[in-house]
Amino acid sequence: MKEKFEKNIENEIEKISSFLQTETFQIVHKNKFPLNESEITLTKLQENYSVDFDLKLKTPQNPNEVTFKKLGFNEDFKLISNEKTFLIPAKSATRIVGKSFVQSESIKGNLGTIYSENFPTTSNSIFRTILKIGKDSLTTIFLGAQYSCRKIHYGLGLIVIEVDNLVFHVYRHSQKDFNFLVIECLNKTDLETFKTISELTLKSIGFLTGNWHQNEQFIFSYKSSMFENANSIYYESLGESIISHQEIINPSQFRTFIQPDSEKRPLLTPLLFPEKSLSQLISDLKVKPELERTVELLIEGNAIKPPLVRCSNFHVALETIVGLINSENKKFFEPIKSSENLESLKEELKSLVLSKKEKFSKIELESLNKKITYINTPFNKDRFLLAFDFYRIELPEKLKKLLNNRNKFLHGKMPYKEGLLKTKIKELNLEADRIHLLVSILILKHSGYKGHIKNQAAYRLEIKKMLEDYDLKIDESAFYRI
């Protein structure tokens, strides 16, 4: 029986709800900028993902003086009131608006980062971040633990993640008509490490669910992992969330798919995504930039509307992940396994070319020597098939044929006759889903995952068949075991 965890974020929710509901401060700047000793009013609207400000300058400024640098926004400064002191880091301001033709006495704008003066930005601490995620559940696809968050009991949804000997808890909390997502570290660490792993956690969950929640986060600091007395706050505006619902893991649907007879269905628990696989994925993203780029290409590609662009984007992701797998397992990818004999043969070939160098130009000689040097490098088409062979993934013929189209998409073409693009939108969207599937398989296997994966292309066709066209023939599966 797994441990049941007790959580409470009511104090933090209250602080988030009351954060900067129109408060006025005096600016203290270490240098003599126009911002110094000016008055600034901050307002954090719930629907906006930044802090609005209304700045009353101590000295009016001409239009050419109203820039981030000349006003002093490019350096750190303090905000002081009778009760609070906040720090604004350099370049936190994302927008400033003054008058165009006359002097400005006041300036409006937005701040992306603001935090309490006593927030430990340079020392180790216990951190917890909270994000609003709408009605999304996110954590229920994972093999996690039951927990309680104040008076609400959750039978599933708390994930324990271990990265670099740090233990993280990830869980959701329902509040009226929307959910919060909480990521907390139970060990003391520095803020940048905490933020990095939190970001990669969101990115990993976004990859699996199709929903990359960002927008803004509130980070709290504590003295211990009991998470008591959060007296300081760190607010940060993040990038725009991508909500595509392009999920590749759905344990409940897979359970129904493999055994529609309700009496014979397997338990849901073994079908949930393992915490160890999630921990490994996050750890890999942290140290392998190529893998992180691949995941980003998939998530961001989900938000692209034109299917031709989506296909091209996903093929770039496929190139990236195959390149990573190839670089880590070069021996497996080499067509000629007898490397000792090959090396002597390469030297003989180079000597032969050198003996006939007068018959070739300098460029031709360089080309010949380069081909000899890389004679044991697989052809591009073979590399892609070998990547799946490496993980012992037997692809259906329909998916194998997709790999032949990569050059067309990467060169701005498509696998149909020119002029037919507008008539092939549905087909291209399905093609993009299948490429997305191929890349996802390689990412998951790279992190040691064994389980199911959803084929969105076939799933969409199954829904279409059920709702519109009962005679539609579908020659692919909505789910695969990998």
mmCIF file of C-alpha atoms in Angstrom, residues 221-472:
data_model
loop_
_atom_site.group_PDB
_atom_site.id
_atom_site.type_symbol
_atom_site.label_atom_id
_atom_site.label_comp_id
_atom_site.label_asym_id
_atom_site.label_seq_id
_atom_site.Cartn_x
_atom_site.Cartn_y
_atom_site.Cartn_z
ATOM 1 C CA SER A 221 9.936 29.558 -0.211
ATOM 2 C CA TYR A 222 9.962 27.568 3.054
ATOM 3 C CA LYS A 223 12.386 26.615 5.806
ATOM 4 C CA SER A 224 11.446 22.931 5.742
ATOM 5 C CA SER A 225 9.636 20.324 3.648
ATOM 6 C CA MET A 226 6.630 20.698 5.973
ATOM 7 C CA PHE A 227 5.821 23.721 3.778
ATOM 8 C CA GLU A 228 4.747 25.963 6.640
ATOM 9 C CA ASN A 229 4.727 29.771 6.755
ATOM 10 C CA ALA A 230 5.297 30.910 3.180
ATOM 11 C CA ASN A 231 6.144 34.537 3.879
ATOM 12 C CA SER A 232 7.876 35.420 0.603
ATOM 13 C CA ILE A 233 6.663 35.138 -2.978
ATOM 14 C CA TYR A 234 8.240 35.071 -6.428
ATOM 15 C CA TYR A 235 5.991 35.921 -9.370
ATOM 16 C CA GLU A 236 7.027 35.132 -12.943
ATOM 17 C CA SER A 237 5.198 35.523 -16.225
ATOM 18 C CA LEU A 238 5.945 32.569 -18.498
ATOM 19 C CA GLY A 239 5.324 31.828 -22.152
ATOM 20 C CA GLU A 240 1.874 31.251 -23.563
ATOM 21 C CA SER A 241 0.354 27.868 -22.771
ATOM 22 C CA ILE A 242 -0.237 25.409 -25.614
ATOM 23 C CA ILE A 243 -3.469 23.477 -25.137
ATOM 24 C CA SER A 244 -3.885 21.033 -28.035
ATOM 25 C CA HIS A 245 -5.127 17.860 -26.259
ATOM 26 C CA GLN A 246 -2.778 15.926 -28.599
ATOM 27 C CA GLU A 247 -2.300 13.217 -26.002
ATOM 28 C CA ILE A 248 -0.183 10.139 -26.575
ATOM 29 C CA ILE A 249 -1.013 8.455 -23.265
ATOM 30 C CA ASN A 250 -4.570 7.608 -22.174
ATOM 31 C CA PRO A 251 -4.723 4.597 -19.820
ATOM 32 C CA SER A 252 -8.518 4.607 -19.529
ATOM 33 C CA GLN A 253 -9.115 4.567 -23.293
ATOM 34 C CA PHE A 254 -6.423 1.936 -23.789
ATOM 35 C CA ARG A 255 -8.071 -0.264 -21.161
ATOM 36 C CA THR A 256 -11.338 -0.134 -23.107
ATOM 37 C CA PHE A 257 -9.542 -0.607 -26.425
ATOM 38 C CA ILE A 258 -7.725 -3.817 -25.492
ATOM 39 C CA GLN A 259 -10.748 -5.403 -23.828
ATOM 40 C CA PRO A 260 -14.166 -3.854 -24.546
ATOM 41 C CA ASP A 261 -15.925 -6.473 -22.387
ATOM 42 C CA SER A 262 -16.222 -4.690 -19.037
ATOM 43 C CA GLU A 263 -16.035 -7.948 -17.064
ATOM 44 C CA LYS A 264 -12.680 -8.898 -18.569
ATOM 45 C CA ARG A 265 -10.989 -5.518 -18.552
ATOM 46 C CA PRO A 266 -7.611 -5.441 -16.801
ATOM 47 C CA LEU A 267 -7.037 -3.206 -13.811
ATOM 48 C CA LEU A 268 -6.232 0.395 -14.710
ATOM 49 C CA THR A 269 -3.196 0.614 -12.409
ATOM 50 C CA PRO A 270 -0.706 -1.350 -14.597
ATOM 51 C CA LEU A 271 -1.632 0.838 -17.577
ATOM 52 C CA LEU A 272 -0.784 4.161 -15.900
ATOM 53 C CA PHE A 273 2.406 5.969 -16.943
ATOM 54 C CA PRO A 274 5.241 4.989 -14.540
ATOM 55 C CA GLU A 275 6.764 7.640 -12.298
ATOM 56 C CA LYS A 276 10.219 6.211 -13.048
ATOM 57 C CA SER A 277 9.751 6.787 -16.782
ATOM 58 C CA LEU A 278 8.670 10.373 -16.138
ATOM 59 C CA SER A 279 11.679 10.932 -13.849
ATOM 60 C CA GLN A 280 13.990 9.504 -16.509
ATOM 61 C CA LEU A 281 12.451 11.662 -19.240
ATOM 62 C CA ILE A 282 12.927 14.817 -17.152
ATOM 63 C CA SER A 283 16.504 13.802 -16.282
ATOM 64 C CA ASP A 284 17.284 13.188 -19.970
ATOM 65 C CA LEU A 285 15.806 16.535 -21.015
ATOM 66 C CA LYS A 286 17.993 18.258 -18.439
ATOM 67 C CA VAL A 287 21.275 16.977 -19.903
ATOM 68 C CA LYS A 288 20.407 16.392 -23.579
ATOM 69 C CA PRO A 289 19.542 19.597 -25.477
ATOM 70 C CA GLU A 290 18.680 17.621 -28.640
ATOM 71 C CA LEU A 291 16.000 15.697 -26.752
ATOM 72 C CA GLU A 292 14.570 18.863 -25.246
ATOM 73 C CA ARG A 293 14.425 20.460 -28.722
ATOM 74 C CA THR A 294 12.622 17.378 -30.029
ATOM 75 C CA VAL A 295 9.981 17.611 -27.307
ATOM 76 C CA GLU A 296 9.563 21.351 -27.880
ATOM 77 C CA LEU A 297 9.127 20.805 -31.628
ATOM 78 C CA LEU A 298 6.354 18.301 -30.946
ATOM 79 C CA ILE A 299 4.510 20.448 -28.407
ATOM 80 C CA GLU A 300 4.808 23.658 -30.413
ATOM 81 C CA GLY A 301 3.964 21.794 -33.614
ATOM 82 C CA ASN A 302 0.649 20.812 -32.048
ATOM 83 C CA ALA A 303 -0.307 24.493 -32.030
ATOM 84 C CA ILE A 304 0.420 24.946 -35.759
ATOM 85 C CA LYS A 305 -2.716 25.062 -37.925
ATOM 86 C CA PRO A 306 -1.462 24.506 -41.533
ATOM 87 C CA PRO A 307 -0.930 20.721 -41.833
ATOM 88 C CA LEU A 308 1.925 21.071 -44.341
ATOM 89 C CA VAL A 309 3.877 23.130 -41.809
ATOM 90 C CA ARG A 310 3.012 20.667 -39.038
ATOM 91 C CA CYS A 311 4.360 17.787 -41.121
ATOM 92 C CA SER A 312 7.582 19.650 -41.850
ATOM 93 C CA ASN A 313 7.952 20.607 -38.168
ATOM 94 C CA PHE A 314 7.482 17.022 -37.005
ATOM 95 C CA HIS A 315 9.953 15.716 -39.586
ATOM 96 C CA VAL A 316 12.551 18.117 -38.161
ATOM 97 C CA ALA A 317 11.769 16.627 -34.740
ATOM 98 C CA LEU A 318 12.256 13.146 -36.219
ATOM 99 C CA GLU A 319 15.624 14.184 -37.657
ATOM 100 C CA THR A 320 16.652 15.524 -34.252
ATOM 101 C CA ILE A 321 15.757 12.464 -32.168
ATOM 102 C CA VAL A 322 17.191 10.012 -34.738
ATOM 103 C CA GLY A 323 20.415 12.040 -34.791
ATOM 104 C CA LEU A 324 20.629 11.800 -30.989
ATOM 105 C CA ILE A 325 20.012 8.034 -30.932
ATOM 106 C CA ASN A 326 22.557 7.582 -33.728
ATOM 107 C CA SER A 327 25.232 9.608 -31.917
ATOM 108 C CA GLU A 328 24.745 7.564 -28.731
ATOM 109 C CA ASN A 329 24.823 4.169 -30.485
ATOM 110 C CA LYS A 330 27.131 4.608 -33.483
ATOM 111 C CA LYS A 331 28.266 0.974 -33.610
ATOM 112 C CA PHE A 332 24.697 -0.247 -34.009
ATOM 113 C CA PHE A 333 24.079 2.130 -36.903
ATOM 114 C CA GLU A 334 27.248 1.253 -38.819
ATOM 115 C CA PRO A 335 26.372 -0.834 -41.931
ATOM 116 C CA ILE A 336 29.743 -2.643 -41.884
ATOM 117 C CA LYS A 337 30.420 -4.322 -38.550
ATOM 118 C CA SER A 338 33.952 -5.592 -39.355
ATOM 119 C CA SER A 339 35.636 -2.336 -38.382
ATOM 120 C CA GLU A 340 39.212 -3.712 -38.350
ATOM 121 C CA ASN A 341 39.033 -4.894 -41.949
ATOM 122 C CA LEU A 342 37.220 -1.705 -42.917
ATOM 123 C CA GLU A 343 39.927 0.597 -41.588
ATOM 124 C CA SER A 344 42.602 -1.130 -43.674
ATOM 125 C CA LEU A 345 40.326 -1.011 -46.714
ATOM 126 C CA LYS A 346 39.775 2.750 -46.216
ATOM 127 C CA GLU A 347 43.534 3.334 -46.141
ATOM 128 C CA GLU A 348 43.946 1.333 -49.364
ATOM 129 C CA LEU A 349 41.193 3.339 -51.049
ATOM 130 C CA LYS A 350 42.767 6.634 -49.960
ATOM 131 C CA SER A 351 46.143 5.492 -51.298
ATOM 132 C CA LEU A 352 44.548 4.525 -54.602
ATOM 133 C CA VAL A 353 42.872 7.929 -54.919
ATOM 134 C CA LEU A 354 46.150 9.660 -54.044
ATOM 135 C CA SER A 355 47.992 7.697 -56.745
ATOM 136 C CA LYS A 356 45.569 9.044 -59.344
ATOM 137 C CA LYS A 357 45.269 12.566 -57.989
ATOM 138 C CA GLU A 358 46.356 14.125 -61.305
ATOM 139 C CA LYS A 359 43.123 12.842 -62.861
ATOM 140 C CA PHE A 360 40.902 14.781 -60.433
ATOM 141 C CA SER A 361 40.452 18.395 -59.427
ATOM 142 C CA LYS A 362 41.032 19.516 -55.831
ATOM 143 C CA ILE A 363 37.303 19.603 -55.115
ATOM 144 C CA GLU A 364 36.836 16.125 -56.623
ATOM 145 C CA LEU A 365 39.664 14.734 -54.490
ATOM 146 C CA GLU A 366 38.138 16.238 -51.338
ATOM 147 C CA SER A 367 34.781 14.712 -52.240
ATOM 148 C CA LEU A 368 36.289 11.252 -52.798
ATOM 149 C CA ASN A 369 38.260 11.337 -49.539
ATOM 150 C CA LYS A 370 35.187 12.506 -47.627
ATOM 151 C CA LYS A 371 33.098 9.622 -49.024
ATOM 152 C CA ILE A 372 35.819 7.160 -48.034
ATOM 153 C CA THR A 373 36.019 8.637 -44.521
ATOM 154 C CA TYR A 374 32.262 8.284 -44.032
ATOM 155 C CA ILE A 375 31.871 5.028 -45.936
ATOM 156 C CA ASN A 376 30.467 3.325 -42.810
ATOM 157 C CA THR A 377 27.775 5.930 -42.267
ATOM 158 C CA PRO A 378 24.245 4.645 -42.986
ATOM 159 C CA PHE A 379 22.032 6.279 -45.602
ATOM 160 C CA ASN A 380 19.486 8.696 -44.154
ATOM 161 C CA LYS A 381 16.545 6.418 -44.940
ATOM 162 C CA ASP A 382 18.292 3.498 -43.229
ATOM 163 C CA ARG A 383 19.090 5.593 -40.149
ATOM 164 C CA PHE A 384 15.418 6.144 -39.432
ATOM 165 C CA LEU A 385 14.506 2.472 -39.744
ATOM 166 C CA LEU A 386 17.549 1.509 -37.676
ATOM 167 C CA ALA A 387 16.448 3.847 -34.863
ATOM 168 C CA PHE A 388 13.276 1.796 -34.465
ATOM 169 C CA ASP A 389 15.189 -1.466 -34.915
ATOM 170 C CA PHE A 390 17.497 -0.410 -32.084
ATOM 171 C CA TYR A 391 14.515 -0.389 -29.705
ATOM 172 C CA ARG A 392 13.035 -3.508 -31.332
ATOM 173 C CA ILE A 393 9.985 -1.642 -32.549
ATOM 174 C CA GLU A 394 8.332 -3.368 -35.503
ATOM 175 C CA LEU A 395 6.580 -0.617 -37.432
ATOM 176 C CA PRO A 396 3.487 -1.345 -39.551
ATOM 177 C CA GLU A 397 4.045 -0.802 -43.277
ATOM 178 C CA LYS A 398 1.848 2.317 -43.199
ATOM 179 C CA LEU A 399 4.222 3.994 -40.765
ATOM 180 C CA LYS A 400 7.345 2.752 -42.563
ATOM 181 C CA LYS A 401 6.187 4.455 -45.759
ATOM 182 C CA LEU A 402 6.030 7.775 -43.922
ATOM 183 C CA LEU A 403 9.797 7.781 -43.553
ATOM 184 C CA ASN A 404 10.141 7.959 -47.349
ATOM 185 C CA ASN A 405 8.387 11.337 -47.378
ATOM 186 C CA ARG A 406 10.831 13.170 -45.106
ATOM 187 C CA ASN A 407 12.857 14.768 -47.925
ATOM 188 C CA LYS A 408 9.718 16.101 -49.578
ATOM 189 C CA PHE A 409 8.457 17.801 -46.443
ATOM 190 C CA LEU A 410 11.886 19.121 -45.466
ATOM 191 C CA HIS A 411 12.167 20.734 -48.908
ATOM 192 C CA GLY A 412 8.742 22.363 -48.799
ATOM 193 C CA LYS A 413 6.982 19.747 -50.917
ATOM 194 C CA MET A 414 4.314 17.163 -50.172
ATOM 195 C CA PRO A 415 3.638 13.521 -51.161
ATOM 196 C CA TYR A 416 0.852 14.531 -53.564
ATOM 197 C CA LYS A 417 0.758 16.123 -56.970
ATOM 198 C CA GLU A 418 1.291 19.879 -57.043
ATOM 199 C CA GLY A 419 -1.948 21.828 -56.887
ATOM 200 C CA LEU A 420 -3.772 19.263 -54.718
ATOM 201 C CA LEU A 421 -2.887 20.814 -51.347
ATOM 202 C CA LYS A 422 -6.347 22.283 -50.719
ATOM 203 C CA THR A 423 -8.009 18.938 -51.441
ATOM 204 C CA LYS A 424 -5.657 16.981 -49.153
ATOM 205 C CA ILE A 425 -5.988 18.923 -45.880
ATOM 206 C CA LYS A 426 -7.556 16.010 -43.985
ATOM 207 C CA GLU A 427 -4.947 13.567 -45.287
ATOM 208 C CA LEU A 428 -2.098 15.912 -44.362
ATOM 209 C CA ASN A 429 -3.466 16.360 -40.846
ATOM 210 C CA LEU A 430 -3.540 12.593 -40.417
ATOM 211 C CA GLU A 431 -0.022 12.395 -41.866
ATOM 212 C CA ALA A 432 1.163 14.933 -39.271
ATOM 213 C CA ASP A 433 -0.429 12.873 -36.481
ATOM 214 C CA ARG A 434 1.439 9.768 -37.655
ATOM 215 C CA ILE A 435 4.805 11.549 -37.821
ATOM 216 C CA HIS A 436 4.100 12.873 -34.328
ATOM 217 C CA LEU A 437 3.490 9.269 -33.265
ATOM 218 C CA LEU A 438 6.802 8.076 -34.744
ATOM 219 C CA VAL A 439 8.784 10.767 -32.928
ATOM 220 C CA SER A 440 6.925 10.111 -29.673
ATOM 221 C CA ILE A 441 7.744 6.394 -29.828
ATOM 222 C CA LEU A 442 11.470 7.151 -30.066
ATOM 223 C CA ILE A 443 11.358 9.697 -27.228
ATOM 224 C CA LEU A 444 9.517 7.291 -24.936
ATOM 225 C CA LYS A 445 11.767 4.340 -25.720
ATOM 226 C CA HIS A 446 14.842 6.538 -25.203
ATOM 227 C CA SER A 447 13.605 7.080 -21.620
ATOM 228 C CA GLY A 448 12.965 3.375 -21.047
ATOM 229 C CA TYR A 449 9.177 3.403 -21.265
ATOM 230 C CA LYS A 450 7.238 0.185 -21.813
ATOM 231 C CA GLY A 451 3.513 0.493 -22.295
ATOM 232 C CA HIS A 452 0.888 1.844 -24.661
ATOM 233 C CA ILE A 453 0.915 4.842 -26.963
ATOM 234 C CA LYS A 454 -2.053 6.456 -28.666
ATOM 235 C CA ASN A 455 -2.207 6.883 -32.443
ATOM 236 C CA GLN A 456 -4.232 10.068 -32.838
ATOM 237 C CA ALA A 457 -4.637 9.543 -36.597
ATOM 238 C CA ALA A 458 -6.388 6.181 -36.205
ATOM 239 C CA TYR A 459 -8.323 7.420 -33.165
ATOM 240 C CA ARG A 460 -9.727 10.340 -35.178
ATOM 241 C CA LEU A 461 -10.711 7.946 -37.963
ATOM 242 C CA GLU A 462 -12.426 5.643 -35.456
ATOM 243 C CA ILE A 463 -14.454 8.580 -34.130
ATOM 244 C CA LYS A 464 -15.324 9.629 -37.695
ATOM 245 C CA LYS A 465 -16.404 6.089 -38.518
ATOM 246 C CA MET A 466 -18.583 5.901 -35.438
ATOM 247 C CA LEU A 467 -20.246 9.286 -35.965
ATOM 248 C CA GLU A 468 -20.311 9.768 -39.729
ATOM 249 C CA ASP A 469 -19.196 6.904 -41.930
ATOM 250 C CA TYR A 470 -19.790 3.337 -40.825
ATOM 251 C CA ASP A 471 -18.243 1.989 -44.050
ATOM 252 C CA LEU A 472 -14.912 3.744 -43.508
#
